[in-house]
JSON list of C-alpha atoms in Angstrom, two decimals:
[
{"chain": "A", "resi": 1, "resn": "UNK", "atom": "CA", "xyz": [21.65, -12.68, -2.88]},
{"chain": "A", "resi": 2, "resn": "UNK", "atom": "CA", "xyz": [23.88, -12.03, -5.87]},
{"chain": "A", "resi": 3, "resn": "UNK", "atom": "CA", "xyz": [21.69, -9.63, -7.88]},
{"chain": "A", "resi": 4, "resn": "UNK", "atom": "CA", "xyz": [23.98, -9.66, -10.91]},
{"chain": "A", "resi": 5, "resn": "UNK", "atom": "CA", "xyz": [24.00, -13.48, -11.08]},
{"chain": "A", "resi": 6, "resn": "UNK", "atom": "CA", "xyz": [20.21, -13.50, -10.74]},
{"chain": "A", "resi": 7, "resn": "UNK", "atom": "CA", "xyz": [19.77, -10.88, -13.47]},
{"chain": "A", "resi": 8, "resn": "UNK", "atom": "CA", "xyz": [22.13, -12.82, -15.73]},
{"chain": "A", "resi": 9, "resn": "UNK", "atom": "CA", "xyz": [19.96, -15.95, -15.19]},
{"chain": "A", "resi": 10, "resn": "UNK", "atom": "CA", "xyz": [16.88, -14.07, -16.49]},
{"chain": "A", "resi": 11, "resn": "UNK", "atom": "CA", "xyz": [16.64, -14.53, -20.28]},
{"chain": "A", "resi": 12, "resn": "UNK", "atom": "CA", "xyz": [15.67, -10.87, -20.62]},
{"chain": "A", "resi": 13, "resn": "UNK", "atom": "CA", "xyz": [19.04, -9.71, -19.27]},
{"chain": "A", "resi": 14, "resn": "UNK", "atom": "CA", "xyz": [21.22, -12.77, -20.01]},
{"chain": "A", "resi": 15, "resn": "UNK", "atom": "CA", "xyz": [23.32, -11.32, -22.83]},
{"chain": "A", "resi": 16, "resn": "UNK", "atom": "CA", "xyz": [23.75, -7.78, -21.51]},
{"chain": "A", "resi": 17, "resn": "UNK", "atom": "CA", "xyz": [27.38, -6.76, -21.08]},
{"chain": "A", "resi": 18, "resn": "UNK", "atom": "CA", "xyz": [28.73, -6.39, -17.53]},
{"chain": "A", "resi": 19, "resn": "UNK", "atom": "CA", "xyz": [28.35, -2.60, -17.49]},
{"chain": "A", "resi": 20, "resn": "UNK", "atom": "CA", "xyz": [24.68, -2.79, -18.53]},
{"chain": "A", "resi": 21, "resn": "UNK", "atom": "CA", "xyz": [24.00, -5.61, -16.05]},
{"chain": "A", "resi": 22, "resn": "UNK", "atom": "CA", "xyz": [25.62, -3.56, -13.27]},
{"chain": "A", "resi": 23, "resn": "UNK", "atom": "CA", "xyz": [23.38, -0.60, -14.20]},
{"chain": "A", "resi": 24, "resn": "UNK", "atom": "CA", "xyz": [20.27, -2.77, -13.89]},
{"chain": "A", "resi": 25, "resn": "UNK", "atom": "CA", "xyz": [21.58, -4.25, -10.62]},
{"chain": "A", "resi": 26, "resn": "UNK", "atom": "CA", "xyz": [22.12, -0.81, -9.08]},
{"chain": "A", "resi": 27, "resn": "UNK", "atom": "CA", "xyz": [18.50, 0.19, -9.84]},
{"chain": "A", "resi": 28, "resn": "UNK", "atom": "CA", "xyz": [16.86, -3.08, -8.73]},
{"chain": "A", "resi": 29, "resn": "UNK", "atom": "CA", "xyz": [15.84, -3.22, -5.05]},
{"chain": "A", "resi": 30, "resn": "UNK", "atom": "CA", "xyz": [15.41, -6.57, -3.35]},
{"chain": "A", "resi": 31, "resn": "UNK", "atom": "CA", "xyz": [11.99, -6.89, -1.68]},
{"chain": "A", "resi": 32, "resn": "UNK", "atom": "CA", "xyz": [10.46, -9.76, 0.29]},
{"chain": "A", "resi": 33, "resn": "UNK", "atom": "CA", "xyz": [6.74, -10.26, -0.20]},
{"chain": "A", "resi": 34, "resn": "UNK", "atom": "CA", "xyz": [4.64, -12.71, 1.86]},
{"chain": "A", "resi": 35, "resn": "UNK", "atom": "CA", "xyz": [2.44, -15.45, 0.40]},
{"chain": "A", "resi": 36, "resn": "UNK", "atom": "CA", "xyz": [-1.07, -14.17, -0.30]},
{"chain": "A", "resi": 37, "resn": "UNK", "atom": "CA", "xyz": [0.06, -10.60, -1.01]},
{"chain": "A", "resi": 38, "resn": "UNK", "atom": "CA", "xyz": [-1.50, -9.00, -4.11]},
{"chain": "A", "resi": 39, "resn": "UNK", "atom": "CA", "xyz": [1.45, -7.50, -5.97]},
{"chain": "A", "resi": 40, "resn": "UNK", "atom": "CA", "xyz": [-0.61, -5.66, -8.58]},
{"chain": "A", "resi": 41, "resn": "UNK", "atom": "CA", "xyz": [-4.28, -5.22, -9.42]},
{"chain": "A", "resi": 42, "resn": "UNK", "atom": "CA", "xyz": [-5.70, -5.27, -12.94]},
{"chain": "A", "resi": 43, "resn": "UNK", "atom": "CA", "xyz": [-6.76, -1.75, -13.91]},
{"chain": "A", "resi": 44, "resn": "UNK", "atom": "CA", "xyz": [-4.48, 0.07, -11.45]},
{"chain": "A", "resi": 45, "resn": "UNK", "atom": "CA", "xyz": [-1.72, 2.35, -12.75]},
{"chain": "A", "resi": 46, "resn": "UNK", "atom": "CA", "xyz": [1.62, 0.59, -13.06]},
{"chain": "A", "resi": 47, "resn": "UNK", "atom": "CA", "xyz": [4.48, 1.93, -10.95]},
{"chain": "A", "resi": 48, "resn": "UNK", "atom": "CA", "xyz": [7.11, -0.81, -11.06]},
{"chain": "A", "resi": 49, "resn": "UNK", "atom": "CA", "xyz": [8.64, -3.77, -12.86]},
{"chain": "A", "resi": 50, "resn": "UNK", "atom": "CA", "xyz": [9.49, -7.01, -11.02]},
{"chain": "A", "resi": 51, "resn": "UNK", "atom": "CA", "xyz": [11.89, -9.89, -11.57]},
{"chain": "A", "resi": 52, "resn": "UNK", "atom": "CA", "xyz": [11.14, -13.01, -9.49]},
{"chain": "A", "resi": 53, "resn": "UNK", "atom": "CA", "xyz": [14.27, -14.01, -7.55]},
{"chain": "A", "resi": 54, "resn": "UNK", "atom": "CA", "xyz": [12.48, -16.73, -5.60]},
{"chain": "A", "resi": 55, "resn": "UNK", "atom": "CA", "xyz": [8.89, -17.87, -5.22]},
{"chain": "A", "resi": 56, "resn": "UNK", "atom": "CA", "xyz": [5.77, -18.28, -7.34]},
{"chain": "A", "resi": 57, "resn": "UNK", "atom": "CA", "xyz": [3.30, -15.66, -8.54]},
{"chain": "A", "resi": 58, "resn": "UNK", "atom": "CA", "xyz": [-0.18, -16.40, -9.93]},
{"chain": "A", "resi": 59, "resn": "UNK", "atom": "CA", "xyz": [-1.40, -14.09, -12.70]},
{"chain": "A", "resi": 60, "resn": "UNK", "atom": "CA", "xyz": [-5.07, -13.67, -13.62]},
{"chain": "A", "resi": 61, "resn": "UNK", "atom": "CA", "xyz": [-6.98, -11.44, -16.01]},
{"chain": "A", "resi": 62, "resn": "UNK", "atom": "CA", "xyz": [-10.71, -10.72, -15.66]},
{"chain": "A", "resi": 63, "resn": "UNK", "atom": "CA", "xyz": [-10.87, -13.32, -12.87]},
{"chain": "A", "resi": 64, "resn": "UNK", "atom": "CA", "xyz": [-9.44, -16.15, -15.03]},
{"chain": "A", "resi": 65, "resn": "UNK", "atom": "CA", "xyz": [-6.05, -17.75, -14.47]},
{"chain": "A", "resi": 66, "resn": "UNK", "atom": "CA", "xyz": [-3.50, -16.70, -17.08]},
{"chain": "A", "resi": 67, "resn": "UNK", "atom": "CA", "xyz": [-0.33, -18.37, -15.78]},
{"chain": "A", "resi": 68, "resn": "UNK", "atom": "CA", "xyz": [1.93, -19.00, -12.84]},
{"chain": "A", "resi": 69, "resn": "UNK", "atom": "CA", "xyz": [5.43, -17.55, -12.87]},
{"chain": "A", "resi": 70, "resn": "UNK", "atom": "CA", "xyz": [8.47, -18.45, -10.82]},
{"chain": "A", "resi": 71, "resn": "UNK", "atom": "CA", "xyz": [12.17, -17.74, -10.44]},
{"chain": "A", "resi": 72, "resn": "UNK", "atom": "CA", "xyz": [13.53, -15.82, -13.41]},
{"chain": "A", "resi": 73, "resn": "UNK", "atom": "CA", "xyz": [10.12, -14.62, -14.57]},
{"chain": "A", "resi": 74, "resn": "UNK", "atom": "CA", "xyz": [9.27, -10.93, -14.81]},
{"chain": "A", "resi": 75, "resn": "UNK", "atom": "CA", "xyz": [6.08, -8.89, -14.71]},
{"chain": "A", "resi": 76, "resn": "UNK", "atom": "CA", "xyz": [4.75, -5.36, -14.67]},
{"chain": "A", "resi": 77, "resn": "UNK", "atom": "CA", "xyz": [6.43, -4.30, -17.90]},
{"chain": "A", "resi": 78, "resn": "UNK", "atom": "CA", "xyz": [3.34, -3.80, -20.06]},
{"chain": "A", "resi": 79, "resn": "UNK", "atom": "CA", "xyz": [1.82, -0.87, -18.17]},
{"chain": "A", "resi": 80, "resn": "UNK", "atom": "CA", "xyz": [5.25, 0.78, -17.92]},
{"chain": "A", "resi": 81, "resn": "UNK", "atom": "CA", "xyz": [5.93, 0.46, -21.65]},
{"chain": "A", "resi": 82, "resn": "UNK", "atom": "CA", "xyz": [2.41, 1.31, -22.81]},
{"chain": "A", "resi": 83, "resn": "UNK", "atom": "CA", "xyz": [1.62, 3.91, -20.16]},
{"chain": "A", "resi": 84, "resn": "UNK", "atom": "CA", "xyz": [-1.74, 2.26, -19.48]},
{"chain": "A", "resi": 85, "resn": "UNK", "atom": "CA", "xyz": [-3.17, 0.47, -16.45]},
{"chain": "A", "resi": 86, "resn": "UNK", "atom": "CA", "xyz": [-2.09, -2.96, -15.19]},
{"chain": "A", "resi": 87, "resn": "UNK", "atom": "CA", "xyz": [-3.37, -5.64, -17.58]},
{"chain": "A", "resi": 88, "resn": "UNK", "atom": "CA", "xyz": [-3.61, -8.36, -14.92]},
{"chain": "A", "resi": 89, "resn": "UNK", "atom": "CA", "xyz": [-3.72, -9.09, -11.20]},
{"chain": "A", "resi": 90, "resn": "UNK", "atom": "CA", "xyz": [-0.65, -10.82, -9.71]},
{"chain": "A", "resi": 91, "resn": "UNK", "atom": "CA", "xyz": [-0.69, -12.58, -6.34]},
{"chain": "A", "resi": 92, "resn": "UNK", "atom": "CA", "xyz": [2.22, -14.21, -4.51]},
{"chain": "A", "resi": 93, "resn": "UNK", "atom": "CA", "xyz": [1.38, -17.91, -4.08]},
{"chain": "A", "resi": 94, "resn": "UNK", "atom": "CA", "xyz": [4.43, -18.47, -1.87]},
{"chain": "A", "resi": 95, "resn": "UNK", "atom": "CA", "xyz": [6.72, -16.13, 0.03]},
{"chain": "A", "resi": 96, "resn": "UNK", "atom": "CA", "xyz": [8.58, -14.29, -2.74]},
{"chain": "A", "resi": 97, "resn": "UNK", "atom": "CA", "xyz": [11.85, -12.44, -3.08]},
{"chain": "A", "resi": 98, "resn": "UNK", "atom": "CA", "xyz": [11.63, -9.96, -5.94]},
{"chain": "A", "resi": 99, "resn": "UNK", "atom": "CA", "xyz": [13.85, -7.43, -7.63]},
{"chain": "A", "resi": 100, "resn": "UNK", "atom": "CA", "xyz": [11.80, -4.26, -8.02]},
{"chain": "A", "resi": 101, "resn": "UNK", "atom": "CA", "xyz": [12.57, -1.47, -10.46]},
{"chain": "A", "resi": 102, "resn": "UNK", "atom": "CA", "xyz": [10.47, 1.68, -10.06]},
{"chain": "A", "resi": 103, "resn": "UNK", "atom": "CA", "xyz": [8.85, 3.35, -13.09]},
{"chain": "A", "resi": 104, "resn": "UNK", "atom": "CA", "xyz": [11.30, 6.28, -13.37]},
{"chain": "A", "resi": 105, "resn": "UNK", "atom": "CA", "xyz": [14.29, 3.92, -13.11]},
{"chain": "A", "resi": 106, "resn": "UNK", "atom": "CA", "xyz": [12.74, 1.54, -15.64]},
{"chain": "A", "resi": 107, "resn": "UNK", "atom": "CA", "xyz": [12.19, 4.44, -18.04]},
{"chain": "A", "resi": 108, "resn": "UNK", "atom": "CA", "xyz": [15.81, 5.49, -17.62]},
{"chain": "A", "resi": 109, "resn": "UNK", "atom": "CA", "xyz": [16.98, 1.94, -18.34]},
{"chain": "A", "resi": 110, "resn": "UNK", "atom": "CA", "xyz": [15.00, 1.58, -21.57]},
{"chain": "A", "resi": 111, "resn": "UNK", "atom": "CA", "xyz": [16.03, 5.10, -22.66]},
{"chain": "A", "resi": 112, "resn": "UNK", "atom": "CA", "xyz": [19.72, 4.28, -22.26]},
{"chain": "A", "resi": 113, "resn": "UNK", "atom": "CA", "xyz": [19.39, 0.67, -23.51]},
{"chain": "A", "resi": 114, "resn": "UNK", "atom": "CA", "xyz": [16.95, 0.63, -26.47]},
{"chain": "A", "resi": 115, "resn": "UNK", "atom": "CA", "xyz": [17.79, -3.03, -27.13]},
{"chain": "A", "resi": 116, "resn": "UNK", "atom": "CA", "xyz": [16.42, -3.84, -23.68]},
{"chain": "A", "resi": 117, "resn": "UNK", "atom": "CA", "xyz": [13.08, -2.21, -24.52]},
{"chain": "A", "resi": 118, "resn": "UNK", "atom": "CA", "xyz": [12.87, -4.23, -27.75]},
{"chain": "A", "resi": 119, "resn": "UNK", "atom": "CA", "xyz": [13.61, -7.43, -25.85]},
{"chain": "A", "resi": 120, "resn": "UNK", "atom": "CA", "xyz": [10.99, -6.64, -23.17]},
{"chain": "A", "resi": 121, "resn": "UNK", "atom": "CA", "xyz": [8.39, -5.89, -25.84]},
{"chain": "A", "resi": 122, "resn": "UNK", "atom": "CA", "xyz": [9.20, -9.12, -27.69]},
{"chain": "A", "resi": 123, "resn": "UNK", "atom": "CA", "xyz": [8.96, -11.18, -24.49]},
{"chain": "A", "resi": 124, "resn": "UNK", "atom": "CA", "xyz": [5.65, -9.52, -23.54]},
{"chain": "A", "resi": 125, "resn": "UNK", "atom": "CA", "xyz": [4.08, -10.15, -26.98]}
]
């Protein structure tokens, strides 16, 4: 997988310069997650941010469907930005390939790229 090409295809990262994109790419780990796996549970502390490289994830809040997300979508940002618990439960509907950025790496990214934090907040709103 070409992580940089994938990141560039995500609207969140699309207009970052090459150096910034490389920085995100270095921090993002590729993980394969099987269908049926619960990626995050509503109310749990958030520890990572995910970009969907391939697959579909179902998101629900308080037991009600919120949306389905697929390639290019991202999730997990709200609890990392706000410091609160996960606001929804996310389950892989299909086998998924994700780019995972751990909390401390995510915090370093937004600290060094304030424009990225603004963009994440705008997309999450």
